[in-house]
Amino acid sequence: MIEVKELSVSYTGDKTNTRVLNNINLRLNKGEIVAIIGPSGCGKSTLINCMSGILGSYEGTITIDEESLNPKQHSIGLIPQNYGLLSWKNVYDNATLSLKIKKKNNISQEYKVFIDNILESLSLKPLLKRFPNELSGGQKQRVSIARAFIMKPDLLLMDEPFSALDALTREDTQELFLQLWKSYRPTTMFITHSIEEAVYLGGKIIILSSSPSSIVKIIDNPLFGMRNFKDKNEYLDTTSLIRKIIKEGWK
Ligand SMILES: Nc1ncnc2c1ncn2[C@@H]1O[C@H](COP(=O)(O)OP(=O)(O)O)[C@@H](O)[C@H]1O
Ligand SMILES: [Mg+2]
């Protein structure tokens, strides 16, 4: 279980001190997937940066199974907005980056099969020798997803993972991601500014207010994983509830 308690973050400049996150409390149960939705600039990336260990100066606590978050000890998968691929490494080496420390020729047969399954289910097998500049946005995204799953993370964080993709590629990639997520169920938190994406991929949806942001509402999402619901009343009820909360919280 991941717990964020009384998390507050301020950015200080020469003469400024801007509070971005204000007393965030949230909990992710093991194997849960949570969507965070909030207006632009409210501090969503800041929250993810705290949870991934990139940003260490915050008030409050972040724990994984009751131990203080420690990026050296815990394995945290991060899918950043720009995919985060290393331009000088090919697809296979990017996808298996987390194994570099463990020496690739020492990995077990079982792990090799696992890696192969991930690469196969993301249709990356024909692309393994290519470099990032030879890939489309959707393909880069799939490599980034493969890399995160291959490290078997204690916590998977994704910062607006699908927002740079065109609409059709986005739907395909979301679907591939969801299938993979259902197979391995890493504890996941992702950021989005799309209500549709939050409703499709978020088991729970957490709505943040504008900056300095705090949590406005946590919704148990009855529509998780459902795609063909556009004209169903439940979909309309859920999305209009979210819209209403957003309207009140995003002033
Ligand atoms: N390193 C930083 N130093 C100072 N201000 C920052 C820094 N990073 C982000 N900010 C500011 O903090 C606010 C929240 O940023 P961010 O977390 O990126 O928001 P979001 O991801 O929700 O768009 C913004 O106003 C942004 O300009
Ligand atoms: Mg951001």
XYZ file of N, CA and C and ligand atoms in Angstrom:
781
model
N 0.831 -1.209 0.000
C 0.000 0.000 0.000
C 0.870 1.266 0.000
N 0.484 2.215 -0.821
C 1.221 3.472 -0.894
C 0.392 4.532 -0.167
N 1.042 5.264 0.706
C 0.310 6.314 1.427
C 1.018 7.653 1.315
N 0.251 8.661 0.937
C 0.743 10.033 0.909
C -0.003 10.771 2.021
N 0.777 11.320 2.961
C 0.131 11.985 4.097
C 0.576 13.430 4.213
N -0.408 14.301 4.246
C -0.174 15.736 4.471
C 0.961 16.280 3.610
N 0.907 15.932 2.335
C 1.953 16.371 1.409
C 1.695 17.808 0.947
N 2.684 18.661 1.187
C 2.617 20.036 0.690
C 3.942 20.361 0.018
N 3.858 21.110 -1.084
C 5.068 21.497 -1.801
C 4.996 22.977 -2.144
N 6.101 23.677 -1.894
C 6.221 25.071 -2.322
C 7.487 25.192 -3.143
N 7.439 26.000 -4.199
C 8.655 26.306 -4.952
C 9.140 27.668 -4.500
N 10.394 27.745 -4.087
C 10.921 29.028 -3.638
C 11.939 29.578 -4.628
N 11.753 30.819 -4.986
C 12.722 31.513 -5.830
C 13.424 32.562 -4.992
N 14.073 33.536 -5.657
C 14.786 34.582 -4.924
C 13.870 35.327 -3.957
N 12.731 35.756 -4.532
C 11.812 36.530 -3.698
C 10.440 35.905 -3.583
N 10.287 34.770 -4.228
C 8.952 34.177 -4.261
C 8.899 32.874 -3.479
N 7.726 32.549 -3.046
C 7.485 31.283 -2.381
C 6.065 30.864 -2.769
N 5.992 29.980 -3.752
C 4.673 29.623 -4.271
C 4.278 28.231 -3.819
N 3.175 28.168 -3.099
C 2.686 26.860 -2.681
C 1.925 26.226 -3.841
N 2.317 25.007 -4.187
C 1.698 24.333 -5.334
C 0.741 23.228 -4.865
N 1.211 22.404 -3.920
C 0.348 21.354 -3.380
C 0.089 21.643 -1.913
N -1.154 21.475 -1.516
C -1.538 21.847 -0.171
C -2.227 20.695 0.550
N -1.468 20.023 1.417
C -2.052 19.000 2.275
C -2.786 17.891 1.517
N -2.029 17.177 0.687
C -2.604 16.064 -0.085
C -2.516 14.783 0.743
N -3.654 14.111 0.860
C -3.695 12.814 1.533
C -4.308 11.805 0.578
N -3.566 10.757 0.258
C -4.178 9.730 -0.576
C -3.527 8.380 -0.327
N -4.250 7.358 -0.732
C -3.787 6.004 -0.468
C -4.044 5.151 -1.711
N -3.050 4.371 -2.091
C -3.244 3.435 -3.208
C -3.071 2.032 -2.674
N -4.131 1.244 -2.772
C -4.012 -0.149 -2.362
C -3.223 -0.919 -3.415
N -2.638 -2.022 -2.970
C -1.851 -2.847 -3.899
C -2.731 -3.305 -5.074
N -2.216 -3.163 -6.271
C -2.952 -3.623 -7.450
C -4.084 -2.711 -7.878
N -4.045 -1.484 -7.392
C -5.106 -0.535 -7.726
C -4.599 0.441 -8.791
N -5.514 0.976 -9.596
C -5.119 2.009 -10.559
C -5.962 3.262 -10.336
N -5.268 4.371 -10.139
C -5.929 5.613 -9.754
C -5.598 6.713 -10.755
N -6.625 7.420 -11.196
C -6.432 8.564 -12.100
C -6.453 9.847 -11.285
N -5.525 10.739 -11.608
C -5.517 12.064 -10.995
C -5.877 13.060 -12.079
N -6.929 13.828 -11.852
C -7.305 14.817 -12.859
C -7.307 16.200 -12.199
N -6.740 17.165 -12.901
C -6.651 18.513 -12.331
C -6.299 19.498 -13.426
N -6.581 20.770 -13.216
C -6.330 21.770 -14.252
C -4.840 21.955 -14.520
N -4.549 22.513 -15.688
C -3.170 22.748 -16.073
C -2.467 23.627 -15.034
N -1.258 23.250 -14.661
C -0.484 24.054 -13.721
C -0.863 23.874 -12.262
N -1.731 22.910 -11.953
C -2.189 22.790 -10.559
C -1.196 22.025 -9.693
N -0.246 21.329 -10.312
C 0.738 20.607 -9.508
C 0.707 19.103 -9.703
N 0.113 18.635 -10.786
C 0.017 17.188 -11.025
C 1.407 16.575 -11.223
N 2.221 17.226 -12.070
C 3.571 16.677 -12.288
C 4.395 16.779 -11.013
N 4.176 17.847 -10.249
C 4.876 17.998 -8.968
C 4.566 16.816 -8.054
N 3.295 16.419 -8.007
C 2.882 15.285 -7.177
C 3.601 14.005 -7.624
N 3.607 13.775 -8.941
C 4.279 12.578 -9.470
C 5.780 12.639 -9.200
N 6.356 13.836 -9.326
C 7.799 13.955 -9.073
C 8.145 13.657 -7.616
N 7.267 14.025 -6.700
C 7.486 13.664 -5.284
C 7.408 12.149 -5.121
N 6.395 11.557 -5.742
C 6.183 10.120 -5.542
C 7.229 9.267 -6.249
N 7.865 9.829 -7.302
C 8.898 9.051 -7.993
C 10.272 9.277 -7.364
N 10.351 10.232 -6.434
C 11.628 10.494 -5.773
C 12.470 11.540 -6.485
N 11.974 12.092 -7.617
C 12.736 13.114 -8.342
C 12.804 14.393 -7.508
N 11.694 14.680 -6.838
C 11.626 15.898 -6.022
C 11.608 15.497 -4.553
N 12.640 15.938 -3.823
C 12.741 15.500 -2.433
C 12.328 16.549 -1.409
N 12.156 17.791 -1.869
C 11.839 18.825 -0.878
C 10.341 19.053 -0.776
N 9.752 18.324 0.142
C 8.316 18.484 0.410
C 8.052 18.290 1.885
N 6.881 18.778 2.306
C 6.444 18.499 3.680
C 5.516 17.297 3.618
N 5.475 16.534 4.687
C 4.601 15.374 4.732
C 5.378 14.093 4.495
N 4.646 12.986 4.361
C 5.329 11.701 4.193
C 4.742 10.904 3.025
N 5.617 10.124 2.398
C 5.178 9.183 1.366
C 5.755 7.824 1.758
N 4.892 6.838 1.926
C 5.381 5.515 2.335
C 4.893 4.424 1.384
N 5.727 3.396 1.251
C 5.345 2.189 0.521
C 5.407 1.049 1.530
N 4.284 0.389 1.725
C 4.171 -0.656 2.753
C 4.789 -0.191 4.073
N 4.407 0.991 4.451
C 4.782 1.605 5.731
C 6.264 1.946 5.875
N 7.027 1.785 4.792
C 8.423 2.249 4.820
C 8.496 3.543 4.038
N 9.331 4.462 4.502
C 9.525 5.714 3.798
C 9.928 5.466 2.346
N 9.337 6.215 1.438
C 9.686 6.074 0.020
C 11.176 6.278 -0.185
N 11.805 5.318 -0.858
C 13.230 5.408 -1.119
C 13.501 4.844 -2.519
N 13.773 5.745 -3.488
C 13.934 5.295 -4.870
C 15.057 4.275 -5.049
N 15.995 4.242 -4.108
C 17.086 3.261 -4.232
C 16.617 1.871 -3.814
N 15.639 1.877 -2.935
C 15.185 0.610 -2.381
C 13.920 0.112 -3.074
N 13.008 1.037 -3.357
C 11.766 0.653 -4.010
C 11.932 0.781 -5.517
N 11.198 -0.059 -6.227
C 11.298 0.086 -7.673
C 10.089 0.868 -8.171
N 10.390 2.031 -8.738
C 9.328 2.932 -9.159
C 9.410 3.143 -10.671
N 8.374 2.719 -11.348
C 8.323 2.871 -12.806
C 7.710 4.219 -13.133
N 8.377 4.957 -14.004
C 7.852 6.274 -14.357
C 7.724 6.365 -15.877
N 6.544 6.684 -16.330
C 6.359 6.954 -17.752
C 6.144 8.456 -17.876
N 7.203 9.201 -18.250
C 7.069 10.658 -18.287
C 6.326 11.121 -19.531
N 5.993 12.394 -19.551
C 5.206 12.952 -20.645
C 5.897 12.779 -22.001
N 7.230 12.878 -21.995
C 7.958 12.800 -23.274
C 8.551 11.409 -23.514
N 8.018 10.403 -22.884
C 8.395 8.977 -22.998
C 9.729 8.621 -22.328
N 10.654 9.562 -22.235
C 11.897 9.316 -21.506
C 12.808 8.248 -22.088
N 12.799 8.064 -23.417
C 13.683 7.044 -24.010
C 15.086 7.615 -24.217
N 16.087 6.759 -24.150
C 17.459 7.186 -24.404
C 17.728 7.070 -25.902
N 18.092 8.199 -26.524
C 18.155 8.251 -27.996
C 19.240 7.336 -28.567
N 20.258 7.029 -27.761
C 21.380 6.229 -28.266
C 21.197 4.736 -28.003
N 20.059 4.376 -27.448
C 19.826 2.946 -27.212
C 18.661 2.458 -28.084
N 18.777 1.223 -28.562
C 17.683 0.710 -29.385
C 16.498 0.292 -28.514
N 15.434 -0.140 -29.202
C 14.180 -0.441 -28.498
C 14.390 -1.493 -27.415
N 15.112 -2.569 -27.758
C 15.302 -3.629 -26.765
C 16.059 -3.102 -25.539
N 17.122 -2.352 -25.792
C 17.932 -1.850 -24.670
C 17.171 -0.809 -23.851
N 16.347 0.007 -24.519
C 15.509 0.941 -23.769
C 14.494 0.196 -22.914
N 13.873 -0.812 -23.513
C 12.812 -1.527 -22.788
C 13.365 -2.300 -21.595
N 14.617 -2.750 -21.704
C 15.179 -3.577 -20.626
C 16.204 -2.813 -19.782
N 16.089 -1.504 -19.814
C 17.053 -0.655 -19.106
C 17.207 -1.021 -17.634
N 16.104 -1.386 -17.004
C 16.156 -1.668 -15.564
C 16.995 -2.911 -15.253
N 17.235 -3.725 -16.280
C 17.992 -4.964 -16.020
C 19.483 -4.768 -16.173
N 19.870 -3.582 -16.639
C 21.272 -3.331 -16.929
C 22.137 -3.586 -15.685
N 21.626 -3.107 -14.576
C 22.363 -3.255 -13.315
C 22.456 -4.727 -12.935
N 21.416 -5.475 -13.301
C 21.395 -6.880 -12.911
C 22.164 -7.770 -13.900
N 22.718 -7.182 -14.933
C 23.421 -7.912 -15.999
C 22.454 -8.803 -16.773
N 22.267 -8.426 -18.013
C 21.237 -9.104 -18.810
C 21.471 -10.600 -18.989
N 22.762 -11.016 -19.064
C 22.964 -12.452 -19.291
C 22.789 -13.293 -18.029
N 22.493 -12.629 -16.932
C 22.262 -13.368 -15.693
C 20.784 -13.550 -15.367
N 19.908 -13.046 -16.236
C 18.505 -13.112 -15.857
C 17.932 -14.501 -16.123
N 16.960 -14.859 -15.289
C 16.426 -16.225 -15.334
C 15.604 -16.453 -16.604
N 15.434 -17.725 -16.918
C 14.625 -18.120 -18.078
C 13.195 -17.582 -17.933
N 12.712 -17.640 -16.710
C 11.347 -17.188 -16.415
C 11.183 -15.691 -16.734
N 12.211 -14.922 -16.327
C 12.176 -13.474 -16.575
C 12.248 -13.186 -18.074
N 13.049 -14.014 -18.791
C 13.154 -13.837 -20.253
C 11.798 -14.045 -20.920
N 11.078 -15.053 -20.452
C 9.740 -15.324 -21.004
C 8.797 -14.161 -20.702
N 8.915 -13.648 -19.482
C 8.098 -12.498 -19.071
C 8.372 -11.295 -19.987
N 9.664 -11.002 -20.210
C 10.035 -9.876 -21.074
C 9.480 -10.083 -22.485
N 9.638 -11.314 -22.959
C 9.161 -11.634 -24.298
C 7.647 -11.406 -24.409
N 6.914 -11.801 -23.384
C 5.455 -11.596 -23.383
C 5.090 -10.130 -23.452
N 5.804 -9.324 -22.669
C 5.509 -7.885 -22.652
C 5.780 -7.293 -24.041
N 6.955 -7.622 -24.608
C 7.316 -7.068 -25.922
C 6.317 -7.522 -26.983
N 5.911 -8.770 -26.880
C 4.956 -9.330 -27.830
C 3.597 -8.628 -27.698
N 3.118 -8.493 -26.457
C 1.770 -7.920 -26.320
C 1.734 -6.439 -26.684
N 2.885 -5.782 -26.681
C 2.897 -4.381 -27.118
C 3.341 -4.264 -28.587
N 3.380 -5.393 -29.289
C 3.764 -5.437 -30.717
C 5.108 -4.766 -30.977
N 6.053 -5.008 -30.077
C 7.367 -4.371 -30.245
C 8.403 -5.297 -30.880
N 8.082 -6.568 -31.023
C 9.088 -7.526 -31.502
C 9.720 -7.118 -32.843
N 8.934 -6.610 -33.821
C 9.586 -6.246 -35.090
C 10.427 -4.969 -35.001
N 10.373 -4.278 -33.870
C 11.033 -2.963 -33.780
C 12.271 -2.962 -32.887
N 12.662 -4.130 -32.385
C 13.657 -4.170 -31.303
C 14.991 -3.506 -31.632
N 15.379 -3.509 -32.910
C 16.689 -2.954 -33.278
C 16.625 -1.475 -33.645
N 15.426 -0.929 -33.673
C 15.307 0.486 -34.061
C 15.691 1.420 -32.920
N 16.032 2.648 -33.292
C 16.339 3.686 -32.304
C 15.140 4.624 -32.173
N 15.047 5.344 -31.034
C 13.860 6.179 -30.809
C 13.517 7.115 -31.976
N 14.531 7.693 -32.644
C 14.196 8.625 -33.735
C 13.635 7.911 -34.970
N 13.587 6.579 -34.922
C 12.981 5.829 -36.032
C 11.594 5.309 -35.651
N 11.029 5.872 -34.572
C 9.730 5.379 -34.088
C 8.677 6.488 -34.132
N 7.424 6.078 -34.314
C 6.311 7.039 -34.198
C 6.036 7.305 -32.719
N 5.214 8.309 -32.447
C 4.866 8.623 -31.057
C 4.247 7.435 -30.341
N 3.334 6.751 -31.014
C 2.670 5.589 -30.409
C 3.660 4.473 -30.100
N 4.618 4.284 -31.025
C 5.625 3.230 -30.799
C 6.530 3.584 -29.625
N 6.921 4.861 -29.546
C 7.758 5.295 -28.401
C 7.013 5.066 -27.092
N 5.732 5.394 -27.129
C 4.914 5.219 -25.941
C 4.881 3.758 -25.512
N 4.786 2.853 -26.503
C 4.738 1.421 -26.178
C 6.068 0.941 -25.598
N 7.166 1.510 -26.069
C 8.483 1.142 -25.505
C 8.546 1.604 -24.045
N 8.050 2.809 -23.814
C 8.060 3.360 -22.460
C 7.196 2.515 -21.507
N 6.066 2.051 -22.006
C 5.197 1.174 -21.204
C 5.910 -0.165 -20.943
N 6.547 -0.710 -21.994
C 7.272 -1.985 -21.838
C 8.337 -1.843 -20.758
N 9.095 -0.759 -20.828
C 10.173 -0.549 -19.862
C 9.636 -0.542 -18.431
N 8.512 0.154 -18.253
C 7.945 0.248 -16.904
C 7.462 -1.114 -16.407
N 6.805 -1.887 -17.259
C 6.301 -3.191 -16.813
C 7.444 -4.177 -16.579
N 8.479 -4.109 -17.429
C 9.592 -5.060 -17.314
C 10.320 -4.900 -15.974
N 10.311 -3.693 -15.418
C 10.989 -3.540 -14.116
C 10.148 -4.041 -12.941
N 8.944 -4.540 -13.215
C 8.040 -5.020 -12.142
C 7.980 -4.020 -10.989
N 7.451 -2.832 -11.244
C 7.546 -1.765 -10.241
C 6.636 -1.984 -9.019
N 7.113 -1.513 -7.873
C 6.247 -1.457 -6.683
C 5.161 -0.415 -6.916
N 5.519 0.592 -7.701
C 4.588 1.674 -7.998
C 4.844 2.141 -9.425
N 3.782 2.230 -10.194
C 3.903 2.728 -11.569
C 3.249 4.105 -11.653
N 4.024 5.072 -12.120
C 3.520 6.443 -12.230
C 3.541 6.864 -13.695
N 2.481 7.504 -14.142
C 2.441 7.940 -15.539
C 1.923 9.384 -15.599
N 2.704 10.226 -16.257
C 2.357 11.645 -16.333
C 1.756 11.954 -17.706
N 0.468 12.110 -17.754
C -0.261 12.359 -19.014
C 0.259 11.475 -20.135
N 0.200 10.159 -19.927
C 0.903 9.254 -20.824
C 0.397 9.254 -22.268
N -0.866 9.537 -22.477
C -1.407 9.375 -23.830
C -1.742 10.697 -24.499
N -1.428 11.810 -23.815
C -1.955 13.087 -24.305
C -1.279 13.580 -25.579
N -0.057 13.101 -25.864
C 0.618 13.586 -27.073
C 0.236 12.778 -28.320
N -0.563 11.728 -28.141
C -0.864 10.855 -29.289
C -2.117 11.332 -30.027
N -2.176 11.048 -31.315
C -3.400 11.385 -32.046
C -4.531 10.476 -31.563
N -5.770 10.881 -31.833
C -6.931 10.238 -31.202
C -6.977 8.716 -31.412
N -6.738 8.265 -32.631
C -6.850 6.821 -32.894
C -5.744 6.037 -32.209
N -4.516 6.555 -32.317
C -3.384 5.889 -31.667
C -3.609 5.878 -30.158
N -4.165 6.974 -29.644
C -4.402 7.061 -28.205
C -5.343 5.942 -27.751
N -6.447 5.765 -28.475
C -7.412 4.724 -28.081
C -6.784 3.345 -28.131
N -6.030 3.067 -29.203
C -5.370 1.752 -29.323
C -4.386 1.538 -28.180
N -3.592 2.576 -27.878
C -2.549 2.428 -26.858
C -3.172 2.289 -25.471
N -4.240 3.059 -25.221
C -4.936 2.927 -23.932
C -5.433 1.494 -23.747
N -5.959 0.925 -24.825
C -6.513 -0.417 -24.747
C -5.407 -1.456 -24.489
N -4.292 -1.305 -25.225
C -3.154 -2.206 -25.014
C -2.653 -2.108 -23.587
N -2.539 -0.854 -23.126
C -2.070 -0.632 -21.756
C -3.001 -1.330 -20.762
N -4.303 -1.160 -20.951
C -5.255 -1.725 -19.999
C -5.175 -3.252 -19.957
N -5.038 -3.863 -21.153
C -4.912 -5.336 -21.182
C -3.695 -5.788 -20.389
N -2.585 -5.084 -20.625
C -1.345 -5.430 -19.941
C -1.491 -5.196 -18.433
N -2.093 -4.073 -18.090
C -2.279 -3.742 -16.679
C -3.105 -4.823 -15.987
N -4.145 -5.294 -16.675
C -5.001 -6.330 -16.070
C -4.234 -7.640 -15.880
N -3.259 -7.910 -16.756
C -2.478 -9.147 -16.607
C -1.537 -9.081 -15.407
N -0.939 -7.914 -15.149
C 0.117 -7.851 -14.117
C -0.251 -6.996 -12.910
N -1.238 -6.151 -13.068
C -1.777 -5.309 -11.989
C -0.738 -4.598 -11.114
N 0.173 -3.854 -11.721
C 1.048 -3.023 -10.876
C 0.220 -1.905 -10.231
N 0.549 -1.553 -9.003
C -0.114 -0.424 -8.341
C 0.218 0.838 -9.139
N -0.800 1.514 -9.621
C -0.573 2.560 -10.629
C -1.298 3.855 -10.305
N -0.603 4.964 -10.529
C -1.246 6.270 -10.472
C -0.918 7.005 -11.771
N -1.920 7.516 -12.433
C -1.625 8.273 -13.654
C -2.351 9.604 -13.653
N -1.747 10.521 -14.382
C -2.266 11.871 -14.459
C -2.908 12.083 -15.811
N -3.992 12.794 -15.813
C -4.637 13.083 -17.082
C -5.392 14.400 -16.965
N -5.640 15.032 -18.109
C -6.609 16.119 -18.030
C -7.842 15.789 -18.861
N -7.967 14.509 -19.219
C -9.123 14.067 -19.991
C -10.092 13.281 -19.101
N -11.323 13.763 -19.015
C -12.340 13.057 -18.221
C -12.553 11.660 -18.804
N -12.586 11.592 -20.132
C -12.806 10.313 -20.799
C -11.728 9.285 -20.409
N -10.476 9.754 -20.391
C -9.371 8.850 -20.047
C -9.443 8.430 -18.570
N -9.788 9.396 -17.713
C -9.910 9.082 -16.282
C -10.982 8.025 -16.067
N -12.081 8.155 -16.796
C -13.200 7.235 -16.632
C -12.882 5.852 -17.213
N -12.119 5.817 -18.288
C -11.782 4.522 -18.909
C -10.719 3.770 -18.103
N -9.715 4.497 -17.608
C -8.552 3.813 -17.023
C -8.434 3.939 -15.499
N -9.258 4.760 -14.896
C -9.125 4.963 -13.452
C -10.107 4.112 -12.656
N -9.597 3.196 -11.840
C -10.476 2.461 -10.925
C -11.065 3.439 -9.918
N -10.215 4.360 -9.506
C -10.634 5.491 -8.682
C -10.225 6.750 -9.424
N -10.971 7.818 -9.222
C -10.600 9.088 -9.848
C -10.456 10.134 -8.752
N -9.291 10.756 -8.712
C -9.047 11.794 -7.716
C -9.036 13.147 -8.419
N -9.885 14.045 -7.960
C -9.975 15.356 -8.598
C -9.243 16.392 -7.740
N -8.291 17.080 -8.369
C -7.535 18.135 -7.675
C -8.119 19.501 -8.008
N -8.005 20.419 -7.066
C -8.439 21.795 -7.312
C -7.328 22.544 -8.028
N -7.595 23.786 -8.397
C -6.508 24.574 -8.979
C -5.515 24.968 -7.877
N -4.352 25.454 -8.311
C -3.223 25.683 -7.419
C -3.504 26.795 -6.393
N -3.078 26.698 -5.144
C -2.399 25.556 -4.530
C -3.386 24.408 -4.357
N -3.082 23.272 -4.957
C -4.153 22.303 -5.080
C -4.227 21.330 -3.926
N -5.477 20.997 -3.647
C -5.771 19.962 -2.670
C -6.795 19.037 -3.325
N -7.092 17.927 -2.649
C -8.027 16.977 -3.249
C -9.460 17.457 -3.024
N -10.203 17.566 -4.126
C -11.590 18.005 -4.039
C -12.489 16.803 -3.788
N -12.158 15.690 -4.454
C -13.061 14.547 -4.362
C -12.359 13.281 -4.835
N -12.674 12.156 -4.205
C -12.199 10.850 -4.678
C -13.435 10.037 -5.071
N -13.475 9.586 -6.315
C -14.663 8.886 -6.811
C -14.321 7.428 -7.106
N -15.140 6.496 -6.613
C -15.011 5.100 -7.044
C -15.695 5.017 -8.392
N -14.960 4.616 -9.409
C -15.464 4.726 -10.775
C -16.160 3.435 -11.220
N -17.478 3.491 -11.409
C -18.196 2.281 -11.813
C -17.951 1.908 -13.282
N -17.308 2.785 -14.023
C -17.178 2.571 -15.473
C -15.782 2.152 -15.894
N -14.940 1.821 -14.906
C -13.554 1.441 -15.206
C -13.500 0.364 -16.302
N -12.673 0.611 -17.326
C -12.441 -0.388 -18.365
C -13.540 -0.522 -19.394
N -14.559 0.285 -19.302
C -15.650 0.191 -20.273
C -15.469 1.259 -21.336
N -15.613 0.860 -22.578
C -15.375 1.814 -23.641
C -16.670 2.199 -24.370
N -17.515 1.212 -24.596
C -18.691 1.495 -25.439
C -19.893 1.884 -24.597
N -19.779 3.050 -23.991
C -20.815 3.419 -23.038
C -21.394 4.790 -23.332
N -20.956 5.375 -24.427
C -21.202 6.803 -24.640
C -22.658 7.207 -24.434
N -23.605 6.341 -24.845
C -24.998 6.776 -24.734
C -25.689 6.190 -23.501
N -24.910 5.541 -22.650
C -25.563 4.948 -21.475
C -25.723 5.988 -20.366
N -26.813 5.858 -19.650
C -27.092 6.854 -18.605
C -26.027 6.901 -17.528
N -25.500 5.704 -17.183
C -24.514 5.664 -16.113
C -23.276 6.481 -16.500
N -22.893 6.374 -17.764
C -21.741 7.137 -18.236
C -22.015 8.622 -18.108
N -23.203 8.994 -18.562
C -23.553 10.416 -18.516
C -23.612 10.905 -17.073
N -24.182 10.071 -16.188
C -24.262 10.464 -14.772
C -22.862 10.672 -14.192
N -21.993 9.683 -14.431
C -20.642 9.757 -13.852
C -19.881 10.956 -14.408
N -19.901 11.117 -15.735
C -19.112 12.219 -16.296
C -19.702 13.574 -15.915
N -21.034 13.665 -15.814
C -21.568 14.984 -15.442
C -21.295 15.279 -13.968
N -21.246 14.221 -13.146
C -20.837 14.425 -11.749
C -19.402 14.963 -11.702
N -18.510 14.332 -12.474
C -17.111 14.780 -12.496
C -17.042 16.225 -13.001
N -17.771 16.505 -14.076
C -17.769 17.883 -14.621
C -18.221 18.896 -13.577
N -19.248 18.512 -12.812
C -19.800 19.423 -11.811
C -18.750 19.688 -10.717
N -18.106 18.599 -10.263
C -17.089 18.759 -9.221
C -15.935 19.608 -9.742
N -15.551 19.344 -10.991
C -14.454 20.097 -11.589
C -14.800 21.582 -11.675
N -16.013 21.855 -12.086
C -16.445 23.252 -12.242
C -16.334 23.998 -10.908
N -16.710 23.274 -9.844
C -16.640 23.917 -8.522
C -15.205 24.042 -8.021
N -14.382 23.020 -8.337
C -13.022 22.985 -7.787
C -11.984 23.735 -8.611
N -12.270 23.942 -9.890
C -11.262 24.526 -10.777
C -11.530 25.998 -11.022
N -11.703 26.744 -9.968
C -12.003 28.168 -10.194
C -10.734 28.969 -10.272
N 10.966 23.573 -10.595
C 10.020 24.511 -10.460
N 10.321 25.723 -9.924
C 9.374 26.663 -9.774
N 8.091 26.508 -10.128
C 7.727 25.334 -10.673
C 8.674 24.271 -10.877
N 8.026 23.231 -11.429
C 6.751 23.616 -11.571
N 6.557 24.869 -11.119
C 5.285 25.618 -11.075
O 4.412 24.897 -10.219
C 3.106 24.848 -10.747
C 2.670 23.407 -10.940
O 3.445 22.808 -11.957
P 3.202 21.302 -12.440
O 3.347 20.402 -11.279
O 4.081 21.067 -13.611
O 1.653 21.383 -12.878
P 0.783 20.424 -13.838
O 1.572 19.193 -14.100
O -0.483 20.194 -13.067
O 0.500 21.215 -15.084
C 3.136 25.664 -12.027
O 2.692 26.966 -11.741
C 4.587 25.660 -12.420
O 4.911 26.816 -13.125
Mg 2.261 18.290 -15.822
